[in-house]
PDB file of C-alpha atoms in Angstrom:
ATOM      1  CA  MET A   1       6.266  10.772  -9.260  1.00 41.00           C
ATOM      2  CA  LEU A   2       7.586  10.755  -5.723  1.00 41.00           C
ATOM      3  CA  ASN A   3       8.640  14.307  -4.873  1.00 52.00           C
ATOM      4  CA  LEU A   4      11.796  13.611  -2.845  1.00 45.00           C
ATOM      5  CA  LYS A   5      12.428  17.258  -1.957  1.00 47.00           C
ATOM      6  CA  SER A   6       8.868  17.680  -0.667  1.00 53.00           C
ATOM      7  CA  LEU A   7       9.087  14.411   1.264  1.00 43.00           C
ATOM      8  CA  LEU A   8      12.374  15.330   2.944  1.00 42.00           C
ATOM      9  CA  SER A   9      11.159  18.806   3.888  1.00 49.00           C
ATOM     10  CA  THR A  10       7.975  17.364   5.342  1.00 46.00           C
ATOM     11  CA  LEU A  11       9.878  14.784   7.396  1.00 41.00           C
ATOM     12  CA  SER A  12      12.249  17.497   8.645  1.00 43.00           C
ATOM     13  CA  PHE A  13       9.267  19.569   9.743  1.00 44.00           C
ATOM     14  CA  LEU A  14       7.804  16.603  11.600  1.00 40.00           C
ATOM     15  CA  MET A  15      11.038  15.991  13.501  1.00 39.00           C
ATOM     16  CA  VAL A  16      11.450  19.554  14.707  1.00 38.00           C
ATOM     17  CA  SER A  17       7.776  20.265  15.410  1.00 41.00           C
ATOM     18  CA  GLN A  18       6.503  20.047  18.941  1.00 36.00           C
ATOM     19  CA  VAL A  19       4.091  17.148  19.216  1.00 36.00           C
ATOM     20  CA  SER A  20       0.826  18.265  20.754  1.00 38.00           C
ATOM     21  CA  GLY A  21      -0.658  16.315  23.647  1.00 39.00           C
ATOM     22  CA  GLN A  22      -3.666  14.046  23.220  1.00 38.00           C
ATOM     23  CA  ASP A  23      -5.719  13.798  26.402  1.00 38.00           C
ATOM     24  CA  THR A  24      -8.728  11.701  25.482  1.00 41.00           C
ATOM     25  CA  ILE A  25      -9.524   8.714  23.337  1.00 43.00           C
ATOM     26  CA  SER A  26     -12.420  10.563  21.723  1.00 44.00           C
ATOM     27  CA  HIS A  27      -9.991  13.175  20.358  1.00 44.00           C
ATOM     28  CA  LEU A  28      -7.653  10.498  19.003  1.00 45.00           C
ATOM     29  CA  THR A  29     -10.444   8.849  17.044  1.00 47.00           C
ATOM     30  CA  ILE A  30     -10.863  11.967  14.892  1.00 70.00           C
ATOM     31  CA  TYR A  31      -7.930  10.539  12.968  1.00 75.00           C
ATOM     32  CA  PRO A  32      -5.859   7.570  14.265  1.00 75.00           C
ATOM     33  CA  ALA A  33      -2.462   9.220  13.792  1.00 82.00           C
ATOM     34  CA  GLY A  34       0.893   7.943  15.083  1.00 88.00           C
ATOM     35  CA  ILE A  35       3.466   5.311  14.175  1.00 94.00           C
ATOM     36  CA  SER A  36       2.172   1.896  13.149  1.00 94.00           C
ATOM     37  CA  PHE A  37       3.490  -1.603  12.489  1.00 96.00           C
ATOM     38  CA  GLU A  38       1.577  -4.321  10.651  1.00 96.00           C
ATOM     39  CA  TYR A  39       2.117  -7.984   9.874  1.00 96.00           C
ATOM     40  CA  GLY A  40      -0.028 -10.398   7.940  1.00 94.00           C
ATOM     41  CA  THR A  41      -0.258 -12.965   5.205  1.00 91.00           C
ATOM     42  CA  GLY A  42      -2.681 -13.944   2.500  1.00 90.00           C
ATOM     43  CA  ASN A  43      -3.371 -15.815  -0.699  1.00 94.00           C
ATOM     44  CA  TYR A  44      -1.404 -14.350  -3.596  1.00 96.00           C
ATOM     45  CA  SER A  45      -1.604 -15.079  -7.328  1.00 96.00           C
ATOM     46  CA  VAL A  46       0.327 -13.662 -10.261  1.00 96.00           C
ATOM     47  CA  LYS A  47       0.414 -14.067 -14.035  1.00 94.00           C
ATOM     48  CA  ASP A  48       3.564 -12.560 -15.526  1.00 92.00           C
ATOM     49  CA  GLU A  49       3.709 -13.047 -19.299  1.00 90.00           C
ATOM     50  CA  PHE A  50       7.363 -12.014 -19.486  1.00 88.00           C
ATOM     51  CA  ILE A  51       8.132 -15.360 -17.801  1.00 87.00           C
ATOM     52  CA  SER A  52       5.094 -17.584 -18.416  1.00 86.00           C
ATOM     53  CA  ASN A  53       1.423 -17.595 -19.403  1.00 88.00           C
ATOM     54  CA  GLU A  54       0.701 -19.787 -16.386  1.00 89.00           C
ATOM     55  CA  LYS A  55      -0.629 -18.528 -13.065  1.00 93.00           C
ATOM     56  CA  TYR A  56       1.538 -18.867  -9.949  1.00 94.00           C
ATOM     57  CA  SER A  57       0.078 -18.726  -6.448  1.00 95.00           C
ATOM     58  CA  GLY A  58       0.902 -19.189  -2.779  1.00 94.00           C
ATOM     59  CA  LYS A  59       1.207 -17.387   0.546  1.00 94.00           C
ATOM     60  CA  LEU A  60       2.946 -14.007   0.569  1.00 95.00           C
ATOM     61  CA  PRO A  61       3.832 -12.437   3.962  1.00 95.00           C
ATOM     62  CA  TYR A  62       3.091  -8.755   4.537  1.00 95.00           C
ATOM     63  CA  PHE A  63       5.138  -6.253   6.578  1.00 96.00           C
ATOM     64  CA  SER A  64       4.553  -2.517   6.823  1.00 96.00           C
ATOM     65  CA  VAL A  65       5.516   0.501   8.906  1.00 96.00           C
ATOM     66  CA  GLY A  66       3.636   3.762   8.742  1.00 94.00           C
ATOM     67  CA  TRP A  67       3.582   7.293  10.124  1.00 93.00           C
ATOM     68  CA  ALA A  68       0.661   9.730  10.217  1.00 90.00           C
ATOM     69  CA  ARG A  69       0.478  13.226  11.724  1.00 88.00           C
ATOM     70  CA  ASN A  70      -2.701  15.212  12.225  1.00 84.00           C
ATOM     71  CA  HIS A  71      -2.077  18.887  11.428  1.00 83.00           C
ATOM     72  CA  ASN A  72      -4.679  21.617  11.816  1.00 78.00           C
ATOM     73  CA  LYS A  73      -5.800  21.611   8.184  1.00 84.00           C
ATOM     74  CA  TYR A  74      -4.608  18.253   6.878  1.00 87.00           C
ATOM     75  CA  VAL A  75      -3.176  14.834   7.756  1.00 89.00           C
ATOM     76  CA  TYR A  76       0.222  13.766   6.438  1.00 92.00           C
ATOM     77  CA  GLN A  77       0.826  10.033   6.058  1.00 93.00           C
ATOM     78  CA  LEU A  78       3.753   7.873   4.999  1.00 95.00           C
ATOM     79  CA  GLU A  79       3.732   4.076   4.646  1.00 95.00           C
ATOM     80  CA  MET A  80       6.375   1.547   3.570  1.00 96.00           C
ATOM     81  CA  GLU A  81       5.417  -2.026   2.661  1.00 96.00           C
ATOM     82  CA  TYR A  82       7.609  -5.088   1.974  1.00 97.00           C
ATOM     83  CA  ARG A  83       6.584  -8.559   0.760  1.00 96.00           C
ATOM     84  CA  ASN A  84       8.758 -11.545  -0.175  1.00 96.00           C
ATOM     85  CA  SER A  85       8.375 -15.300  -0.664  1.00 94.00           C
ATOM     86  CA  ASP A  86      10.165 -18.025  -2.638  1.00 91.00           C
ATOM     87  CA  GLU A  87       7.175 -20.388  -2.382  1.00 88.00           C
ATOM     88  CA  ILE A  88       4.893 -18.952  -5.081  1.00 94.00           C
ATOM     89  CA  LYS A  89       4.264 -21.971  -7.305  1.00 92.00           C
ATOM     90  CA  ASN A  90       2.787 -23.376 -10.462  1.00 91.00           C
ATOM     91  CA  TYR A  91       2.661 -27.102  -9.677  1.00 87.00           C
ATOM     92  CA  ASN A  92       6.320 -28.080  -9.023  1.00 86.00           C
ATOM     93  CA  VAL A  93       7.899 -24.902 -10.425  1.00 87.00           C
ATOM     94  CA  SER A  94       8.395 -22.132  -7.873  1.00 90.00           C
ATOM     95  CA  THR A  95       9.276 -18.479  -8.206  1.00 92.00           C
ATOM     96  CA  THR A  96      10.487 -15.798  -5.791  1.00 94.00           C
ATOM     97  CA  ILE A  97       8.257 -12.732  -5.570  1.00 95.00           C
ATOM     98  CA  THR A  98       9.536  -9.489  -4.042  1.00 96.00           C
ATOM     99  CA  GLN A  99       7.368  -6.377  -3.720  1.00 96.00           C
ATOM    100  CA  PHE A 100       8.229  -3.026  -2.165  1.00 96.00           C
ATOM    101  CA  LYS A 101       6.047   0.061  -1.899  1.00 96.00           C
ATOM    102  CA  ILE A 102       6.313   3.586  -0.452  1.00 96.00           C
ATOM    103  CA  ASN A 103       3.150   5.684  -0.365  1.00 95.00           C
ATOM    104  CA  GLN A 104       2.960   9.243   0.970  1.00 94.00           C
ATOM    105  CA  GLY A 105       0.184  11.765   0.789  1.00 93.00           C
ATOM    106  CA  PHE A 106      -1.981  14.463   2.306  1.00 93.00           C
ATOM    107  CA  LEU A 107      -5.543  13.942   3.504  1.00 91.00           C
ATOM    108  CA  TYR A 108      -8.105  16.708   3.911  1.00 90.00           C
ATOM    109  CA  SER A 109     -11.158  16.288   6.092  1.00 84.00           C
ATOM    110  CA  MET A 110     -14.594  16.243   4.487  1.00 82.00           C
ATOM    111  CA  LYS A 111     -17.872  17.166   6.145  1.00 77.00           C
ATOM    112  CA  LYS A 112     -18.678  14.893   9.099  1.00 74.00           C
ATOM    113  CA  ARG A 113     -21.745  12.708   8.720  1.00 78.00           C
ATOM    114  CA  GLU A 114     -23.763  10.404  10.961  1.00 74.00           C
ATOM    115  CA  LEU A 115     -24.803   6.774  10.485  1.00 75.00           C
ATOM    116  CA  PHE A 116     -27.121   5.234  13.082  1.00 82.00           C
ATOM    117  CA  LYS A 117     -26.327   8.228  15.306  1.00 79.00           C
ATOM    118  CA  LYS A 118     -22.583   7.464  15.186  1.00 80.00           C
ATOM    119  CA  ASP A 119     -19.864   9.712  13.708  1.00 79.00           C
ATOM    120  CA  LEU A 120     -18.792   8.903  10.155  1.00 85.00           C
ATOM    121  CA  ASN A 121     -15.683  10.784   8.951  1.00 86.00           C
ATOM    122  CA  PHE A 122     -13.950  10.871   5.559  1.00 89.00           C
ATOM    123  CA  TRP A 123     -10.607  12.239   4.349  1.00 91.00           C
ATOM    124  CA  LEU A 124      -9.550  12.685   0.720  1.00 93.00           C
ATOM    125  CA  GLY A 125      -6.276  13.877  -0.778  1.00 94.00           C
ATOM    126  CA  PRO A 126      -3.414  13.504  -3.295  1.00 95.00           C
ATOM    127  CA  SER A 127      -0.701  10.897  -2.982  1.00 95.00           C
ATOM    128  CA  THR A 128       2.535   9.778  -4.613  1.00 95.00           C
ATOM    129  CA  GLU A 129       3.801   6.223  -4.662  1.00 96.00           C
ATOM    130  CA  LEU A 130       6.830   4.158  -5.613  1.00 96.00           C
ATOM    131  CA  TYR A 131       6.097   0.483  -6.364  1.00 96.00           C
ATOM    132  CA  PHE A 132       8.671  -2.184  -7.243  1.00 96.00           C
ATOM    133  CA  PHE A 133       7.978  -5.777  -8.353  1.00 96.00           C
ATOM    134  CA  ASN A 134      10.504  -8.545  -9.013  1.00 95.00           C
ATOM    135  CA  ASN A 135       9.748 -12.101 -10.148  1.00 94.00           C
ATOM    136  CA  LYS A 136      12.594 -14.620 -10.312  1.00 90.00           C
ATOM    137  CA  GLN A 137      11.933 -18.232 -11.229  1.00 85.00           C
ATOM    138  CA  ASN A 138      13.832 -20.773  -9.168  1.00 81.00           C
ATOM    139  CA  ILE A 139      15.259 -22.571 -12.205  1.00 74.00           C
ATOM    140  CA  ALA A 140      18.582 -22.373 -14.032  1.00 59.00           C
ATOM    141  CA  VAL A 141      18.648 -20.974 -17.575  1.00 54.00           C
ATOM    142  CA  ASP A 142      22.081 -21.411 -19.138  1.00 52.00           C
ATOM    143  CA  GLY A 143      23.386 -18.350 -20.935  1.00 49.00           C
ATOM    144  CA  PHE A 144      20.214 -16.285 -20.500  1.00 49.00           C
ATOM    145  CA  ASP A 145      18.467 -14.219 -17.852  1.00 48.00           C
ATOM    146  CA  TYR A 146      14.912 -14.570 -19.154  1.00 52.00           C
ATOM    147  CA  SER A 147      13.746 -16.210 -15.903  1.00 77.00           C
ATOM    148  CA  GLN A 148      13.694 -12.842 -14.110  1.00 86.00           C
ATOM    149  CA  SER A 149      11.107 -10.112 -14.526  1.00 90.00           C
ATOM    150  CA  PHE A 150      10.730  -6.696 -12.959  1.00 93.00           C
ATOM    151  CA  ALA A 151       8.335  -3.757 -13.022  1.00 94.00           C
ATOM    152  CA  ALA A 152       8.248  -0.374 -11.304  1.00 96.00           C
ATOM    153  CA  LEU A 153       5.663   2.401 -11.064  1.00 96.00           C
ATOM    154  CA  PHE A 154       6.136   6.016  -9.964  1.00 95.00           C
ATOM    155  CA  SER A 155       2.543   7.120  -9.490  1.00 95.00           C
ATOM    156  CA  ALA A 156       0.438  10.141  -8.622  1.00 95.00           C
ATOM    157  CA  GLY A 157      -3.052   9.382  -7.366  1.00 94.00           C
ATOM    158  CA  ILE A 158      -5.591   9.797  -4.598  1.00 94.00           C
ATOM    159  CA  ASN A 159      -6.091   8.303  -1.134  1.00 94.00           C
ATOM    160  CA  ILE A 160      -9.485   8.005   0.557  1.00 93.00           C
ATOM    161  CA  PHE A 161      -9.773   7.202   4.263  1.00 93.00           C
ATOM    162  CA  GLY A 162     -12.850   6.766   6.435  1.00 91.00           C
ATOM    163  CA  THR A 163     -13.629   6.054  10.099  1.00 89.00           C
ATOM    164  CA  TYR A 164     -16.791   5.016  11.900  1.00 89.00           C
ATOM    165  CA  SER A 165     -16.870   5.399  15.694  1.00 87.00           C
ATOM    166  CA  ILE A 166     -18.699   2.507  17.330  1.00 87.00           C
ATOM    167  CA  ASN A 167     -17.807   3.801  20.806  1.00 86.00           C
ATOM    168  CA  PRO A 168     -14.789   5.532  22.424  1.00 80.00           C
ATOM    169  CA  LYS A 169     -12.858   2.229  22.419  1.00 87.00           C
ATOM    170  CA  PHE A 170     -13.743   0.734  19.017  1.00 89.00           C
ATOM    171  CA  LEU A 171     -13.267   2.286  15.583  1.00 89.00           C
ATOM    172  CA  ILE A 172     -13.948   0.884  12.104  1.00 92.00           C
ATOM    173  CA  GLU A 173     -11.530   2.109   9.412  1.00 93.00           C
ATOM    174  CA  SER A 174     -11.422   1.770   5.646  1.00 94.00           C
ATOM    175  CA  SER A 175      -9.123   3.153   2.959  1.00 94.00           C
ATOM    176  CA  LEU A 176      -8.689   3.111  -0.806  1.00 94.00           C
ATOM    177  CA  ASP A 177      -5.467   3.951  -2.693  1.00 94.00           C
ATOM    178  CA  LEU A 178      -5.876   4.618  -6.406  1.00 92.00           C
ATOM    179  CA  PRO A 179      -3.215   5.783  -8.915  1.00 92.00           C
ATOM    180  CA  VAL A 180      -4.211   8.186 -11.679  1.00 92.00           C
ATOM    181  CA  LEU A 181      -1.009   8.636 -13.718  1.00 94.00           C
ATOM    182  CA  SER A 182       2.231   6.640 -13.550  1.00 95.00           C
ATOM    183  CA  LEU A 183       5.691   6.485 -15.055  1.00 95.00           C
ATOM    184  CA  GLY A 184       6.219   2.764 -15.568  1.00 93.00           C
ATOM    185  CA  PHE A 185       9.286   0.594 -16.141  1.00 93.00           C
ATOM    186  CA  ARG A 186       9.130  -3.005 -17.348  1.00 91.00           C
ATOM    187  CA  SER A 187      11.299  -5.912 -18.444  1.00 83.00           C
ATOM    188  CA  ILE A 188      11.592  -6.228 -22.223  1.00 79.00           C
ATOM    189  CA  ASP A 189      13.289  -8.703 -24.546  1.00 70.00           C
ATOM    190  CA  SER A 190      15.864  -6.434 -26.200  1.00 63.00           C
ATOM    191  CA  GLU A 191      16.608  -9.028 -28.919  1.00 63.00           C
ATOM    192  CA  GLU A 192      12.991  -9.468 -30.051  1.00 64.00           C
ATOM    193  CA  ASP A 193      11.155  -6.367 -28.815  1.00 65.00           C
ATOM    194  CA  ASP A 194      11.967  -2.783 -29.822  1.00 71.00           C
ATOM    195  CA  GLN A 195       9.685  -1.183 -27.198  1.00 78.00           C
ATOM    196  CA  THR A 196      11.107   1.285 -24.709  1.00 87.00           C
ATOM    197  CA  PRO A 197      11.324  -0.008 -21.115  1.00 85.00           C
ATOM    198  CA  ALA A 198       9.769   3.234 -19.777  1.00 89.00           C
ATOM    199  CA  LYS A 199       6.291   4.572 -20.577  1.00 91.00           C
ATOM    200  CA  LEU A 200       3.725   7.001 -19.233  1.00 94.00           C
ATOM    201  CA  LEU A 201       0.751   4.958 -18.030  1.00 93.00           C
ATOM    202  CA  THR A 202      -2.850   5.763 -17.189  1.00 90.00           C
ATOM    203  CA  LEU A 203      -5.135   4.116 -14.666  1.00 87.00           C
ATOM    204  CA  PHE A 204      -6.110   1.567 -17.337  1.00 88.00           C
ATOM    205  CA  SER A 205      -2.593   0.535 -18.372  1.00 90.00           C
ATOM    206  CA  GLY A 206      -0.692   0.835 -15.068  1.00 91.00           C
ATOM    207  CA  LEU A 207      -2.767   0.090 -11.965  1.00 92.00           C
ATOM    208  CA  ASN A 208      -1.525  -0.666  -8.459  1.00 93.00           C
ATOM    209  CA  SER A 209      -4.358  -0.244  -5.988  1.00 94.00           C
ATOM    210  CA  SER A 210      -5.400  -1.436  -2.538  1.00 95.00           C
ATOM    211  CA  PHE A 211      -8.510  -1.487  -0.362  1.00 96.00           C
ATOM    212  CA  ASP A 212      -8.721  -2.340   3.331  1.00 94.00           C
ATOM    213  CA  LEU A 213     -11.308  -2.671   6.073  1.00 96.00           C
ATOM    214  CA  ARG A 214     -10.206  -2.893   9.730  1.00 95.00           C
ATOM    215  CA  ILE A 215     -11.376  -2.576  13.298  1.00 94.00           C
ATOM    216  CA  ARG A 216      -9.276  -0.751  15.898  1.00 92.00           C
ATOM    217  CA  TYR A 217      -9.366  -1.139  19.679  1.00 92.00           C
ATOM    218  CA  TYR A 218      -7.836   1.449  22.008  1.00 91.00           C
ATOM    219  CA  ILE A 219      -5.982  -0.225  24.892  1.00 92.00           C
ATOM    220  CA  PHE A 220      -4.867   3.132  26.290  1.00 86.00           C
ATOM    221  CA  ASP A 221      -5.219   6.727  25.127  1.00 81.00           C
ATOM    222  CA  LYS A 222      -2.061   6.491  23.018  1.00 86.00           C
ATOM    223  CA  LEU A 223      -1.901   2.759  22.241  1.00 91.00           C
ATOM    224  CA  SER A 224      -4.242   0.797  19.984  1.00 92.00           C
ATOM    225  CA  ILE A 225      -4.330  -2.495  18.097  1.00 94.00           C
ATOM    226  CA  LYS A 226      -6.090  -3.299  14.860  1.00 94.00           C
ATOM    227  CA  ALA A 227      -7.086  -6.300  12.755  1.00 96.00           C
ATOM    228  CA  GLY A 228      -8.623  -6.502   9.342  1.00 96.00           C
ATOM    229  CA  TYR A 229      -8.625  -7.387   5.663  1.00 96.00           C
ATOM    230  CA  LYS A 230      -6.665  -5.879   2.772  1.00 96.00           C
ATOM    231  CA  PHE A 231      -7.031  -6.496  -0.952  1.00 96.00           C
ATOM    232  CA  GLU A 232      -4.251  -5.535  -3.381  1.00 96.00           C
ATOM    233  CA  LEU A 233      -4.392  -5.512  -7.179  1.00 96.00           C
ATOM    234  CA  CYS A 234      -1.641  -4.759  -9.699  1.00 95.00           C
ATOM    235  CA  ARG A 235      -2.238  -4.712 -13.449  1.00 95.00           C
ATOM    236  CA  ILE A 236       0.326  -3.498 -16.013  1.00 94.00           C
ATOM    237  CA  SER A 237      -0.630  -4.029 -19.653  1.00 91.00           C
ATOM    238  CA  ALA A 238       1.567  -1.661 -21.684  1.00 88.00           C
ATOM    239  CA  TRP A 239       4.207  -4.388 -22.285  1.00 89.00           C
ATOM    240  CA  TYR A 240       4.112  -8.077 -21.412  1.00 88.00           C
ATOM    241  CA  HIS A 241       0.981  -8.305 -19.275  1.00 92.00           C
ATOM    242  CA  LEU A 242       1.428  -8.506 -15.525  1.00 94.00           C
ATOM    243  CA  ILE A 243      -1.490  -9.017 -13.154  1.00 96.00           C
ATOM    244  CA  SER A 244      -1.355  -9.951  -9.487  1.00 95.00           C
ATOM    245  CA  SER A 245      -3.832  -9.941  -6.628  1.00 96.00           C
ATOM    246  CA  SER A 246      -3.811 -10.841  -2.950  1.00 95.00           C
ATOM    247  CA  ASP A 247      -6.247 -11.247  -0.069  1.00 94.00           C
ATOM    248  CA  ASN A 248      -4.611 -10.462   3.264  1.00 95.00           C
ATOM    249  CA  LEU A 249      -5.466 -10.785   6.931  1.00 96.00           C
ATOM    250  CA  LEU A 250      -3.499  -8.238   8.979  1.00 96.00           C
ATOM    251  CA  LEU A 251      -2.691  -7.450  12.604  1.00 96.00           C
ATOM    252  CA  GLY A 252      -1.208  -4.138  13.663  1.00 95.00           C
ATOM    253  CA  ILE A 253      -0.310  -1.832  16.517  1.00 94.00           C
ATOM    254  CA  ILE A 254      -0.271   1.989  16.630  1.00 92.00           C
ATOM    255  CA  TYR A 255       1.337   4.323  19.135  1.00 91.00           C
ATOM    256  CA  ASN A 256       0.376   7.984  19.142  1.00 84.00           C
ATOM    257  CA  PHE A 257       2.875  10.540  20.426  1.00 71.00           C
TER     258      PHE A 257
END
């Protein structure tokens, strides 16, 4: 689960710490830390059995803001993501999808390697995540509220991050976020289902994972832009099955200070 006390103490430390100077691009590429903003969109599909056995699909915009700080022995990162659209459809029936995610974690550097005489770096570490999903059909249901579904996961997992330095200006990045254990919450039909709305879930019954591959270009020492692909998958099977996936094309900007 998200450790709020640890998160607040870490953020307080970041605000009062003196930010060290970065003089060269080659030093920045050890880990592309700083504050980042991303926007994108992609094809999204969802099958939510609490509402329907049919698949809904459409375009789902992507917004995120992130912060990463390179300490001597580890990297701290924090990312918030928001997605919303009322145009996810199954033929003429539409639904409004809202997703929100906060992921924070610590990355520890692994032994540097070389590929085609270029530096290949990896970081690995624990993470905690809060994920919220809401699905509301755009139809009226008199006397009932069965057209709305929600799910939430409080997860502990691992983050893997890698960089490949093409040259001092260009950097290839890739990351994988994978939950290991989650406390899950789900919509239930209280009149027909006696299950509890909260359960402890494993990787196989409560998965919310993402993978991305991007290329970064340094405009200046402290300013860079990036573009790439991100795949997201959510699968919750402990109650009414929920599975969603999305392919996203993203653009972003990072400022290091």
